[in-house]
mmCIF file of C-alpha atoms and ligand atoms in Angstrom:
data_model
loop_
_atom_site.group_PDB
_atom_site.id
_atom_site.type_symbol
_atom_site.label_atom_id
_atom_site.label_comp_id
_atom_site.label_asym_id
_atom_site.label_seq_id
_atom_site.Cartn_x
_atom_site.Cartn_y
_atom_site.Cartn_z
ATOM 1 C CA MET I 3 -9.856 -18.089 -12.086
ATOM 2 C CA LYS I 4 -9.862 -20.574 -14.929
ATOM 3 C CA LEU I 5 -10.222 -23.976 -13.368
ATOM 4 C CA ILE I 6 -8.886 -26.959 -15.180
ATOM 5 C CA GLN I 7 -11.118 -29.104 -12.999
ATOM 6 C CA LYS I 8 -14.377 -27.862 -11.509
ATOM 7 C CA THR I 9 -13.732 -26.754 -7.932
ATOM 8 C CA LEU I 10 -15.882 -26.495 -4.884
ATOM 9 C CA GLY I 11 -17.569 -23.101 -4.766
ATOM 10 C CA GLY I 12 -17.392 -21.718 -1.226
ATOM 11 C CA ALA I 13 -19.871 -18.915 -0.512
ATOM 12 C CA ALA I 14 -18.248 -17.531 2.596
ATOM 13 C CA VAL I 15 -15.029 -17.706 4.486
ATOM 14 C CA ALA I 16 -16.835 -19.170 7.453
ATOM 15 C CA ALA I 17 -17.238 -22.213 5.260
ATOM 16 C CA ILE I 18 -13.512 -22.607 4.637
ATOM 17 C CA ALA I 19 -13.177 -25.426 7.118
ATOM 18 C CA LEU I 20 -15.904 -27.363 5.359
ATOM 19 C CA PHE I 21 -13.875 -27.354 2.201
ATOM 20 C CA SER I 22 -10.609 -28.380 3.758
ATOM 21 C CA ALA I 23 -10.834 -31.722 2.041
ATOM 22 C CA ALA I 24 -10.568 -30.069 -1.395
ATOM 23 C CA THR I 25 -7.910 -31.793 -3.413
ATOM 24 C CA ALA I 26 -5.019 -30.084 -5.181
ATOM 25 C CA GLN I 27 -5.722 -29.176 -8.768
ATOM 26 C CA ALA I 28 -4.095 -27.126 -11.507
ATOM 27 C CA GLU I 29 -5.213 -23.538 -11.616
ATOM 28 C CA GLU I 30 -4.500 -20.444 -13.677
ATOM 29 C CA PHE I 31 -4.737 -17.538 -11.262
ATOM 30 C CA ARG I 32 -5.170 -13.872 -12.155
ATOM 31 C CA LEU I 33 -3.480 -11.268 -9.969
ATOM 32 C CA GLY I 34 -4.290 -7.562 -10.312
ATOM 33 C CA LEU I 35 -2.530 -4.461 -9.077
ATOM 34 C CA ILE I 36 -2.462 -0.748 -9.912
ATOM 35 C CA THR I 37 1.285 -0.200 -10.114
ATOM 36 C CA PRO I 38 3.048 0.052 -13.509
ATOM 37 C CA PRO I 39 5.135 -2.848 -14.906
ATOM 38 C CA PRO I 40 8.559 -1.644 -13.668
ATOM 39 C CA HIS I 41 7.286 -0.957 -10.121
ATOM 40 C CA ILE I 42 8.660 -3.004 -7.208
ATOM 41 C CA TRP I 43 5.216 -4.395 -6.351
ATOM 42 C CA THR I 44 4.670 -5.555 -9.928
ATOM 43 C CA LYS I 45 8.097 -7.224 -10.016
ATOM 44 C CA ALA I 46 7.328 -8.961 -6.717
ATOM 45 C CA ALA I 47 3.991 -10.187 -8.116
ATOM 46 C CA GLU I 48 5.764 -11.629 -11.145
ATOM 47 C CA ALA I 49 8.392 -13.303 -8.949
ATOM 48 C CA PHE I 50 5.603 -14.797 -6.826
ATOM 49 C CA GLY I 51 3.938 -16.223 -9.948
ATOM 50 C CA ALA I 52 7.198 -17.725 -11.195
ATOM 51 C CA GLU I 53 7.949 -19.338 -7.822
ATOM 52 C CA LEU I 54 4.404 -20.678 -7.441
ATOM 53 C CA SER I 55 4.593 -22.240 -10.870
ATOM 54 C CA GLU I 56 7.917 -23.884 -10.010
ATOM 55 C CA ALA I 57 6.831 -25.034 -6.540
ATOM 56 C CA SER I 58 3.666 -26.595 -7.946
ATOM 57 C CA GLY I 59 5.613 -28.445 -10.634
ATOM 58 C CA GLY I 60 3.973 -26.289 -13.300
ATOM 59 C CA ALA I 61 0.449 -27.060 -12.118
ATOM 60 C CA HIS I 62 -0.324 -23.470 -11.112
ATOM 61 C CA SER I 63 0.321 -20.279 -13.001
ATOM 62 C CA VAL I 64 -0.263 -16.627 -12.206
ATOM 63 C CA THR I 65 -0.989 -13.998 -14.848
ATOM 64 C CA VAL I 66 -0.178 -10.549 -13.499
ATOM 65 C CA PHE I 67 -2.325 -7.581 -14.637
ATOM 66 C CA PRO I 68 -0.493 -4.357 -13.679
ATOM 67 C CA ALA I 69 -1.386 -0.699 -14.159
ATOM 68 C CA ARG I 70 -5.072 -0.951 -13.287
ATOM 69 C CA GLN I 71 -5.834 -3.205 -16.281
ATOM 70 C CA LEU I 72 -8.565 -4.887 -14.214
ATOM 71 C CA GLY I 73 -9.880 -1.647 -12.720
ATOM 72 C CA ASN I 74 -8.999 0.553 -9.790
ATOM 73 C CA GLU I 75 -8.410 -0.932 -6.341
ATOM 74 C CA ALA I 76 -12.027 -0.495 -5.209
ATOM 75 C CA GLU I 77 -13.150 -2.408 -8.303
ATOM 76 C CA MET I 78 -10.530 -5.107 -7.839
ATOM 77 C CA LEU I 79 -11.544 -5.564 -4.223
ATOM 78 C CA GLN I 80 -15.130 -6.115 -5.364
ATOM 79 C CA GLN I 81 -13.916 -8.673 -7.900
ATOM 80 C CA LEU I 82 -11.989 -10.461 -5.155
ATOM 81 C CA GLN I 83 -15.136 -10.565 -3.043
ATOM 82 C CA THR I 84 -17.172 -12.213 -5.810
ATOM 83 C CA GLY I 85 -14.330 -14.522 -6.844
ATOM 84 C CA ALA I 86 -14.095 -12.884 -10.298
ATOM 85 C CA LEU I 87 -10.482 -12.035 -9.425
ATOM 86 C CA ASP I 88 -8.210 -14.506 -7.623
ATOM 87 C CA MET I 89 -5.452 -12.378 -6.136
ATOM 88 C CA ALA I 90 -4.177 -8.829 -5.727
ATOM 89 C CA PHE I 91 -1.312 -6.869 -4.231
ATOM 90 C CA MET I 92 -3.166 -3.888 -2.870
ATOM 91 C CA THR I 93 -2.597 -0.761 -0.815
ATOM 92 C CA VAL I 94 -3.683 -1.187 2.795
ATOM 93 C CA ALA I 95 -5.262 2.215 2.118
ATOM 94 C CA GLU I 96 -7.984 0.560 0.035
ATOM 95 C CA VAL I 97 -8.472 -2.187 2.596
ATOM 96 C CA SER I 98 -8.844 0.448 5.337
ATOM 97 C CA ASN I 99 -11.833 1.858 3.440
ATOM 98 C CA ARG I 100 -13.635 -1.428 4.318
ATOM 99 C CA ALA I 101 -11.988 -2.367 7.615
ATOM 100 C CA GLN I 102 -11.266 0.814 9.596
ATOM 101 C CA ASP I 103 -8.885 -0.804 12.083
ATOM 102 C CA PHE I 104 -6.306 -0.802 9.281
ATOM 103 C CA GLY I 105 -6.388 3.010 9.319
ATOM 104 C CA ALA I 106 -4.098 2.797 12.377
ATOM 105 C CA PHE I 107 -1.109 2.092 10.103
ATOM 106 C CA TYR I 108 -1.375 5.681 8.870
ATOM 107 C CA ALA I 109 -0.937 7.334 12.234
ATOM 108 C CA PRO I 110 1.347 10.273 11.350
ATOM 109 C CA PHE I 111 4.922 9.612 12.498
ATOM 110 C CA LEU I 112 4.046 6.158 13.873
ATOM 111 C CA ALA I 113 7.325 4.976 12.355
ATOM 112 C CA ASP I 114 10.551 6.875 13.084
ATOM 113 C CA ASP I 115 12.082 5.836 9.778
ATOM 114 C CA ILE I 116 11.788 3.271 7.007
ATOM 115 C CA ASP I 117 13.466 0.448 8.959
ATOM 116 C CA HIS I 118 11.088 1.036 11.872
ATOM 117 C CA ALA I 119 8.119 0.916 9.469
ATOM 118 C CA GLY I 120 9.334 -2.503 8.330
ATOM 119 C CA ARG I 121 9.543 -3.773 11.900
ATOM 120 C CA ILE I 122 6.021 -2.544 12.678
ATOM 121 C CA LEU I 123 4.628 -4.288 9.603
ATOM 122 C CA ARG I 124 6.365 -7.528 10.530
ATOM 123 C CA SER I 125 5.041 -7.511 14.111
ATOM 124 C CA ASP I 126 2.624 -10.155 15.393
ATOM 125 C CA THR I 127 0.126 -7.351 16.086
ATOM 126 C CA ALA I 128 0.157 -6.199 12.459
ATOM 127 C CA ILE I 129 -0.036 -9.769 11.146
ATOM 128 C CA GLY I 130 -2.871 -10.504 13.609
ATOM 129 C CA LEU I 131 -4.975 -7.749 12.014
ATOM 130 C CA LEU I 132 -5.121 -9.820 8.837
ATOM 131 C CA ASP I 133 -7.415 -12.253 10.666
ATOM 132 C CA GLN I 134 -10.231 -9.724 10.274
ATOM 133 C CA LEU I 135 -10.119 -9.727 6.514
ATOM 134 C CA PRO I 136 -12.100 -12.865 5.590
ATOM 135 C CA ALA I 137 -15.138 -11.907 7.646
ATOM 136 C CA GLU I 138 -14.997 -8.140 7.096
ATOM 137 C CA VAL I 139 -13.782 -7.847 3.533
ATOM 138 C CA GLY I 140 -14.136 -11.293 1.947
ATOM 139 C CA VAL I 141 -10.425 -11.712 1.280
ATOM 140 C CA VAL I 142 -7.534 -13.622 2.849
ATOM 141 C CA GLY I 143 -4.416 -11.573 3.674
ATOM 142 C CA THR I 144 -1.106 -13.371 3.214
ATOM 143 C CA GLY I 145 1.249 -10.682 4.534
ATOM 144 C CA TYR I 146 2.386 -7.104 4.205
ATOM 145 C CA GLY I 147 4.650 -5.247 1.849
ATOM 146 C CA MET I 148 5.235 -1.507 1.626
ATOM 147 C CA ALA I 149 5.986 1.460 -0.589
ATOM 148 C CA GLY I 150 8.182 3.460 1.716
ATOM 149 C CA LEU I 151 7.202 6.602 3.586
ATOM 150 C CA ARG I 152 5.171 9.557 2.322
ATOM 151 C CA GLN I 153 6.584 12.869 1.169
ATOM 152 C CA ILE I 154 5.097 16.027 -0.372
ATOM 153 C CA VAL I 155 5.942 17.405 -3.806
ATOM 154 C CA SER I 156 4.671 20.907 -4.548
ATOM 155 C CA ARG I 157 4.531 23.085 -7.652
ATOM 156 C CA GLY I 158 5.029 26.130 -5.433
ATOM 157 C CA GLU I 159 7.349 27.086 -2.618
ATOM 158 C CA VAL I 160 6.753 25.417 0.762
ATOM 159 C CA THR I 161 8.548 26.774 3.799
ATOM 160 C CA SER I 162 5.892 26.128 6.440
ATOM 161 C CA ALA I 163 2.671 24.160 6.790
ATOM 162 C CA ASP I 164 0.818 27.448 6.158
ATOM 163 C CA ASP I 165 1.976 27.171 2.559
ATOM 164 C CA LEU I 166 -0.121 23.991 2.245
ATOM 165 C CA VAL I 167 -3.336 25.717 3.341
ATOM 166 C CA GLY I 168 -5.844 25.745 0.510
ATOM 167 C CA LEU I 169 -3.546 23.813 -1.870
ATOM 168 C CA LYS I 170 -5.184 21.249 -4.120
ATOM 169 C CA LEU I 171 -3.070 18.393 -2.893
ATOM 170 C CA ARG I 172 -3.389 14.968 -4.483
ATOM 171 C CA ILE I 173 -3.950 12.113 -2.062
ATOM 172 C CA THR I 174 -4.498 8.387 -2.475
ATOM 173 C CA PRO I 175 -8.265 7.891 -2.064
ATOM 174 C CA PHE I 176 -8.674 6.792 1.571
ATOM 175 C CA ASP I 177 -9.865 8.371 4.805
ATOM 176 C CA PRO I 178 -6.772 8.516 7.051
ATOM 177 C CA ILE I 179 -4.825 10.648 4.585
ATOM 178 C CA LEU I 180 -7.915 12.761 3.871
ATOM 179 C CA ASP I 181 -8.274 13.486 7.586
ATOM 180 C CA PHE I 182 -4.591 14.443 7.842
ATOM 181 C CA TYR I 183 -4.661 17.015 5.059
ATOM 182 C CA ASN I 184 -8.052 18.350 6.143
ATOM 183 C CA ALA I 185 -6.539 18.920 9.581
ATOM 184 C CA LEU I 186 -3.762 20.890 7.881
ATOM 185 C CA GLY I 187 -6.260 23.065 6.022
ATOM 186 C CA ALA I 188 -5.208 21.832 2.569
ATOM 187 C CA ALA I 189 -7.752 20.889 -0.087
ATOM 188 C CA PRO I 190 -7.016 17.151 -0.371
ATOM 189 C CA THR I 191 -7.879 15.829 -3.828
ATOM 190 C CA PRO I 192 -8.324 12.023 -3.983
ATOM 191 C CA MET I 193 -6.817 10.681 -7.175
ATOM 192 C CA PRO I 194 -5.659 7.163 -8.126
ATOM 193 C CA LEU I 195 -1.975 6.679 -8.874
ATOM 194 C CA PRO I 196 -2.166 6.422 -12.705
ATOM 195 C CA ALA I 197 -3.754 9.901 -12.947
ATOM 196 C CA VAL I 198 -1.123 11.664 -10.848
ATOM 197 C CA TYR I 199 1.631 12.415 -13.358
ATOM 198 C CA ASP I 200 -0.558 14.382 -15.777
ATOM 199 C CA ALA I 201 -2.453 16.112 -12.967
ATOM 200 C CA LEU I 202 0.793 17.453 -11.496
ATOM 201 C CA ALA I 203 2.336 18.266 -14.875
ATOM 202 C CA ASN I 204 -0.666 20.256 -16.111
ATOM 203 C CA GLY I 205 -1.429 21.989 -12.819
ATOM 204 C CA GLN I 206 -4.711 20.231 -12.109
ATOM 205 C CA VAL I 207 -3.271 19.802 -8.611
ATOM 206 C CA ASP I 208 -0.815 22.081 -6.783
ATOM 207 C CA ALA I 209 0.953 19.334 -4.861
ATOM 208 C CA ILE I 210 0.980 15.572 -4.345
ATOM 209 C CA ASP I 211 1.399 13.169 -1.444
ATOM 210 C CA MET I 212 3.776 10.488 -2.740
ATOM 211 C CA ASP I 213 6.582 8.042 -1.941
ATOM 212 C CA ALA I 214 10.281 8.418 -2.744
ATOM 213 C CA GLU I 215 10.396 5.684 -5.404
ATOM 214 C CA LEU I 216 7.764 7.284 -7.583
ATOM 215 C CA ILE I 217 8.984 10.842 -6.969
ATOM 216 C CA TRP I 218 12.356 9.747 -8.343
ATOM 217 C CA VAL I 219 11.645 6.955 -10.835
ATOM 218 C CA LEU I 220 8.541 8.520 -12.427
ATOM 219 C CA LYS I 221 10.210 11.951 -12.198
ATOM 220 C CA TYR I 222 7.349 13.722 -10.444
ATOM 221 C CA TYR I 223 9.959 16.111 -9.048
ATOM 222 C CA GLU I 224 10.473 17.540 -12.556
ATOM 223 C CA HIS I 225 7.050 19.186 -12.344
ATOM 224 C CA ALA I 226 7.570 20.715 -8.926
ATOM 225 C CA ASP I 227 9.451 23.542 -7.262
ATOM 226 C CA THR I 228 9.732 21.985 -3.821
ATOM 227 C CA VAL I 229 10.179 18.500 -2.442
ATOM 228 C CA VAL I 230 9.294 18.243 1.245
ATOM 229 C CA GLN I 231 10.920 15.226 2.886
ATOM 230 C CA SER I 232 8.533 14.675 5.777
ATOM 231 C CA ASN I 233 8.347 10.863 6.100
ATOM 232 C CA HIS I 234 4.957 11.572 7.655
ATOM 233 C CA MET I 235 3.278 8.190 7.102
ATOM 234 C CA MET I 236 4.097 4.656 6.151
ATOM 235 C CA PHE I 237 2.405 3.170 3.096
ATOM 236 C CA PRO I 238 1.779 -0.547 3.542
ATOM 237 C CA MET I 239 0.654 -3.016 0.922
ATOM 238 C CA VAL I 240 -1.054 -6.376 1.489
ATOM 239 C CA GLY I 241 -1.099 -9.608 -0.508
ATOM 240 C CA LEU I 242 -4.704 -10.786 -0.953
ATOM 241 C CA VAL I 243 -6.478 -13.901 -2.170
ATOM 242 C CA SER I 244 -10.229 -13.975 -2.780
ATOM 243 C CA ALA I 245 -11.834 -15.799 0.166
ATOM 244 C CA LYS I 246 -14.111 -17.597 -2.283
ATOM 245 C CA VAL I 247 -11.164 -18.818 -4.281
ATOM 246 C CA TRP I 248 -9.319 -19.726 -1.074
ATOM 247 C CA ALA I 249 -12.253 -21.830 0.076
ATOM 248 C CA GLY I 250 -11.933 -23.970 -3.028
ATOM 249 C CA LEU I 251 -8.226 -24.657 -2.577
ATOM 250 C CA SER I 252 -6.744 -27.740 -0.965
ATOM 251 C CA GLU I 253 -4.933 -27.345 2.367
ATOM 252 C CA GLU I 254 -1.683 -27.990 0.531
ATOM 253 C CA ASP I 255 -2.346 -25.240 -2.004
ATOM 254 C CA ARG I 256 -3.408 -22.770 0.669
ATOM 255 C CA ALA I 257 -0.160 -23.371 2.525
ATOM 256 C CA MET I 258 1.944 -23.067 -0.637
ATOM 257 C CA ILE I 259 0.160 -19.937 -1.916
ATOM 258 C CA GLY I 260 -0.003 -18.302 1.505
ATOM 259 C CA ASP I 261 3.699 -18.875 2.182
ATOM 260 C CA LEU I 262 4.944 -17.834 -1.241
ATOM 261 C CA MET I 263 2.738 -14.778 -1.608
ATOM 262 C CA GLY I 264 3.616 -13.768 1.956
ATOM 263 C CA LYS I 265 7.312 -14.137 1.139
ATOM 264 C CA HIS I 266 7.143 -12.007 -1.996
ATOM 265 C CA VAL I 267 5.062 -9.170 -0.541
ATOM 266 C CA ASP I 268 7.429 -9.144 2.444
ATOM 267 C CA SER I 269 10.419 -8.885 0.072
ATOM 268 C CA THR I 270 9.225 -5.409 -0.944
ATOM 269 C CA ILE I 271 9.897 -4.235 2.628
ATOM 270 C CA ASP I 272 13.576 -5.154 2.218
ATOM 271 C CA THR I 273 13.694 -3.397 -1.145
ATOM 272 C CA TYR I 274 12.296 -0.123 0.196
ATOM 273 C CA VAL I 275 14.473 -0.266 3.282
ATOM 274 C CA ALA I 276 17.502 -0.676 1.003
ATOM 275 C CA LYS I 277 16.535 1.999 -1.529
ATOM 276 C CA ASP I 278 14.277 4.666 0.000
ATOM 277 C CA ARG I 279 17.084 6.914 1.267
ATOM 278 C CA ASP I 280 18.991 6.650 -2.040
ATOM 279 C CA TRP I 281 15.971 7.751 -4.045
ATOM 280 C CA LEU I 282 15.543 10.773 -1.801
ATOM 281 C CA GLN I 283 19.246 11.578 -2.069
ATOM 282 C CA GLN I 284 19.037 11.449 -5.853
ATOM 283 C CA VAL I 285 16.058 13.827 -5.815
ATOM 284 C CA ARG I 286 18.036 16.145 -3.532
ATOM 285 C CA ASP I 287 21.053 15.961 -5.866
ATOM 286 C CA THR I 288 18.985 17.360 -8.736
ATOM 287 C CA GLY I 289 19.255 20.755 -7.050
ATOM 288 C CA LYS I 290 15.487 21.104 -6.586
ATOM 289 C CA THR I 291 14.438 23.040 -3.510
ATOM 290 C CA TYR I 292 14.483 20.307 -0.917
ATOM 291 C CA VAL I 293 13.078 20.853 2.553
ATOM 292 C CA GLU I 294 13.522 18.354 5.385
ATOM 293 C CA VAL I 295 10.872 18.607 8.089
ATOM 294 C CA ASP I 296 9.698 16.683 11.131
ATOM 295 C CA GLN I 297 6.481 16.314 13.105
ATOM 296 C CA ASP I 298 6.672 19.903 14.464
ATOM 297 C CA PHE I 299 6.224 21.244 10.925
ATOM 298 C CA PHE I 300 2.646 19.894 10.916
ATOM 299 C CA GLY I 301 1.610 21.655 14.134
ATOM 300 C CA ASP I 302 -1.718 20.530 15.592
ATOM 301 C CA ALA I 303 -2.654 18.365 12.612
ATOM 302 C CA VAL I 304 -1.003 15.279 14.089
ATOM 303 C CA ALA I 305 -2.881 15.584 17.399
ATOM 304 C CA GLU I 306 -6.101 16.243 15.487
ATOM 305 C CA TRP I 307 -5.559 13.105 13.410
ATOM 306 C CA ASN I 308 -4.876 11.068 16.550
ATOM 307 C CA ALA I 309 -8.097 12.297 18.161
ATOM 308 C CA ILE I 310 -10.154 11.311 15.094
ATOM 309 C CA TRP I 311 -8.562 7.905 14.630
ATOM 310 C CA SER I 312 -8.483 6.814 18.236
ATOM 311 C CA GLU I 313 -12.288 6.743 17.817
ATOM 312 C CA LYS I 314 -12.240 5.069 14.399
ATOM 313 C CA SER I 315 -9.608 2.340 14.801
ATOM 314 C CA GLY I 316 -9.448 -0.123 17.661
ATOM 315 C CA ALA I 317 -5.931 -1.068 16.539
ATOM 316 C CA LEU I 318 -4.306 2.323 17.094
ATOM 317 C CA ASP I 319 -3.181 1.763 20.696
ATOM 318 C CA ASP I 320 -1.848 -1.711 19.881
ATOM 319 C CA LEU I 321 0.174 -0.444 16.922
ATOM 320 C CA ARG I 322 1.507 2.449 19.001
ATOM 321 C CA GLN I 323 2.679 -0.108 21.559
ATOM 322 C CA VAL I 324 4.412 -2.073 18.804
ATOM 323 C CA ALA I 325 6.002 1.136 17.543
ATOM 324 C CA ALA I 326 7.292 1.901 21.054
ATOM 325 C CA ASP I 327 8.578 -1.662 21.512
ATOM 326 C CA THR I 328 10.388 -1.709 18.174
ATOM 327 C CA ALA I 329 11.764 1.872 18.120
ATOM 328 C CA ASN I 330 15.499 2.334 17.465
HETATM 329 C C1 BEZ H 407 -0.256 5.997 -4.325
HETATM 330 O O1 BEZ H 407 -1.493 6.041 -4.401
HETATM 331 O O2 BEZ H 407 0.393 7.036 -4.110
HETATM 332 C C2 BEZ H 407 0.467 4.701 -4.522
HETATM 333 C C3 BEZ H 407 -0.258 3.535 -4.789
HETATM 334 C C4 BEZ H 407 0.407 2.339 -4.940
HETATM 335 C C5 BEZ H 407 1.799 2.286 -4.820
HETATM 336 C C6 BEZ H 407 2.513 3.446 -4.553
HETATM 337 C C7 BEZ H 407 1.842 4.647 -4.394
#
């Protein structure tokens, strides 16, 4: 954060209240994310920056650094903790590596469909989980976004879950998805998003776990024989502000930044709800082998995942209740 005036330097979120008298001042914020420039998250980050600049009468600006320019998510989260980075739009996957309760979002088949995933993310229970972030992770969460539901793209034929056994299958690097594919007997291969295209194209991995937008827009399907529409997990995103940076903001700025960032991450939910099915339809229309499966396809893996994560995440039962309350 480049400060035009010297700000208060808060050491911990617990001290936020002490700094509540901080006065508004012009700031140039830096916001990092791993998605490429045309991605929906990156567009939402840019729209947030533009609206913050306008709402602050030009006092504040946000420079967006897409495509891992500031490092991978683990590195960006560290930068947020030290205050070296101001803001990020980040996978909840990365956050769940530091705060295990968030792993509950990845309960296989928690959401019946994309609309249901949106309702779960907008629930008071989901929003309430964000309260843990300052103390546990050193960041302030402003709200959730998403990147649709997860599917499987394979270089070989897939007709049953047995065909996934032993496959080098790319996953986003986080434990809930690792546990799922381990339960299936695959060989899950953690790999950050920017490395996925080449790895699939050159056969470094046999299959990938991915969302509909990227399967279609980045044309991952071109390097595969089979697309398995499984919708097996939701893939939430969260808008984050460094707790150290937050501590130095005035009440007025916290409200403005919290509201606007929350609004723009939330807007991605509407975008995926509107587009997810169309992307999948377009992939299907290419004539690729396209297999539609449900929970039964995955056999015991779902129950195995539930047994592991009911121990690891205290939020699982609460999110299941939300899912039941908000089902179609
Ligand atoms: C992924 O790791 O698959 C991913 C990360 C960010 C946005 C979308 C997908």
